[in-house]
One Martini backbone bead per residue (centre of mass of N, CA, C, O) as a GRO file, in nm:
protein
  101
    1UNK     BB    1   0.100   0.036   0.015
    2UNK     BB    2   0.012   0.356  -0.020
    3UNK     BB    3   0.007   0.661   0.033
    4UNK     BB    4  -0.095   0.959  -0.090
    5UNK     BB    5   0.247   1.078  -0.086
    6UNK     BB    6   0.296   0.800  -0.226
    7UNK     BB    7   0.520   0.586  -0.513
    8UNK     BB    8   0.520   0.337  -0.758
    9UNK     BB    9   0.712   0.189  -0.876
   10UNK     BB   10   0.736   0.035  -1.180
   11UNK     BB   11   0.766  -0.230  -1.419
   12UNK     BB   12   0.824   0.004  -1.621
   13UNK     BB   13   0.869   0.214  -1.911
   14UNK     BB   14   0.853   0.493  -2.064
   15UNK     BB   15   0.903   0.566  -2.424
   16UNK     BB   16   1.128   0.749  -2.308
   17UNK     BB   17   1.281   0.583  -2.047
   18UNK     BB   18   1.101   0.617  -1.798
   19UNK     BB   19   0.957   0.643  -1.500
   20UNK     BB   20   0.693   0.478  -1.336
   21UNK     BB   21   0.402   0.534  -1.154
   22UNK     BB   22   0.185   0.530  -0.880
   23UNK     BB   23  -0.105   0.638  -0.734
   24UNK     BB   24  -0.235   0.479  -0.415
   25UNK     BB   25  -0.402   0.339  -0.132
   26UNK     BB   26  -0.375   0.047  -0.320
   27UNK     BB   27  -0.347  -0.302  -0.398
   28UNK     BB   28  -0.626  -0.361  -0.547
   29UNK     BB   29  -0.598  -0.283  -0.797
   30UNK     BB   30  -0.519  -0.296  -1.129
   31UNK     BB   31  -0.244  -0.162  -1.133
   32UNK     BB   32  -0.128  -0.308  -0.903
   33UNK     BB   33  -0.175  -0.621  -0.994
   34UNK     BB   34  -0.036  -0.595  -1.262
   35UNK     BB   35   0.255  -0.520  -1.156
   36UNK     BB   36   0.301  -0.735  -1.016
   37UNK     BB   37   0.238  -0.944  -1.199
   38UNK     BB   38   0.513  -0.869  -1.371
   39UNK     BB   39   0.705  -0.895  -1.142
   40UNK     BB   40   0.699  -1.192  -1.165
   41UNK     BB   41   0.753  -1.260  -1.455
   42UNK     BB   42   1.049  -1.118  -1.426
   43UNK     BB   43   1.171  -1.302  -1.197
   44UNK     BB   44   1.109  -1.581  -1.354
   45UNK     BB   45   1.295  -1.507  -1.611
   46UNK     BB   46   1.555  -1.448  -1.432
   47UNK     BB   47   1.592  -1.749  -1.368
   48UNK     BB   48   1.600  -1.886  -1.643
   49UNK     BB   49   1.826  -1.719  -1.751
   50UNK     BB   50   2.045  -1.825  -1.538
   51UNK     BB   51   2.039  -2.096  -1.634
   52UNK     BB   52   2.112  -2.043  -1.909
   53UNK     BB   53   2.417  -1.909  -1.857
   54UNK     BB   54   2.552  -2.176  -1.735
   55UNK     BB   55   2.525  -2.335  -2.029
   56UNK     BB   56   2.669  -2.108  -2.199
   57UNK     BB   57   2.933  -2.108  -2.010
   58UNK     BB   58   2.939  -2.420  -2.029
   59UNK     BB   59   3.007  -2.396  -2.353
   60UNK     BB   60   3.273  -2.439  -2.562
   61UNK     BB   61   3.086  -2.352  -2.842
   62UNK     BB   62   3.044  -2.061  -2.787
   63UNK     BB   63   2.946  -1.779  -2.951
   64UNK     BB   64   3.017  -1.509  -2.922
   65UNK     BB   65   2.686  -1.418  -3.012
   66UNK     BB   66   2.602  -1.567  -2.724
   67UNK     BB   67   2.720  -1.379  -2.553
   68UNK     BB   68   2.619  -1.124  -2.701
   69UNK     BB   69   2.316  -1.194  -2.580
   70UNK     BB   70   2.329  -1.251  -2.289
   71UNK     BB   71   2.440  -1.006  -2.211
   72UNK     BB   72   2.158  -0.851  -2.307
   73UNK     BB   73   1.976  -0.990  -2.136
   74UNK     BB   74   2.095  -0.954  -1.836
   75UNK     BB   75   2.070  -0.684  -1.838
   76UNK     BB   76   1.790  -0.646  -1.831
   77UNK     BB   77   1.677  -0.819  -1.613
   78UNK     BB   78   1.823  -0.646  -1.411
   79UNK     BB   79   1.696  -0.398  -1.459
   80UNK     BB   80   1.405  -0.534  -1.350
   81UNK     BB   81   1.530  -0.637  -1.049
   82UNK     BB   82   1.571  -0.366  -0.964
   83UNK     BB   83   1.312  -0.216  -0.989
   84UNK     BB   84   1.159  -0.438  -0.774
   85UNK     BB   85   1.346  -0.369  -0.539
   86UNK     BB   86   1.328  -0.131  -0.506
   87UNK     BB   87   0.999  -0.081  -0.481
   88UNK     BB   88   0.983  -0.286  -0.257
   89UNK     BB   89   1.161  -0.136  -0.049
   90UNK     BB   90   0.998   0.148  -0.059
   91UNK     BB   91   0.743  -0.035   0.075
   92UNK     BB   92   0.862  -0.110   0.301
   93UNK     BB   93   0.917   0.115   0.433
   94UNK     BB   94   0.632   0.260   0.430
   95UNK     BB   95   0.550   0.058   0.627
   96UNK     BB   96   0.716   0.074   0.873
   97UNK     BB   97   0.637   0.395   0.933
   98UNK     BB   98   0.330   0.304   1.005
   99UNK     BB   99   0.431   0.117   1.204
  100UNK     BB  100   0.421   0.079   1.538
  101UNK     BB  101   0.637   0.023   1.819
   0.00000   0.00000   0.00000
């Protein structure tokens, strides 16, 4: 949940390469669930994408162009679990600041 003047960061940029935002005072929207809904493809991508790493890195035969397509796969994933973690890190602060000690 987001206070009312706090925003979610997406896991999505827009057309321009900006990040994007959601403002809500709620996880239950539409656009709330999207988000999520992503954030789990991207995490689960990213994981069968390093599986996918271990076997080109240990493949004795992979050429450049096997490591550069990997290099740029690699690349993005990690791009998306940035923005996931940021997300998700910046979501529990805000929670933990609503919760009394």
């Amino acid at each position: 949940m987001t206070a009312s003047n706090e925003l979610r960061l997406l896991p999505w940029s827009g057309p321009d390469g900006k990040s994007c935002y959601l403002s809500t005072d709620g996880r239950g929207g539409y656009m709330s669930r999207l988000a999520d809904n992503i954030e789990a493809v991207q995490l689960g991508s990213a994981a069968e994408l390093l599986e996918q790493a271990h076997g080109i890195l240990d493949d004795q035969d992979a050429t450049l162009e096997d490591m550069q397509s990997l290099a740029k796969e690699l690349t993005e994933a990690l791009r998306n679990v940035l923005r996931v973690a940021t997300s998700r890190g910046h979501l529990l602060a805000v929670s933990e600041q609503r919760e009394p000690a």
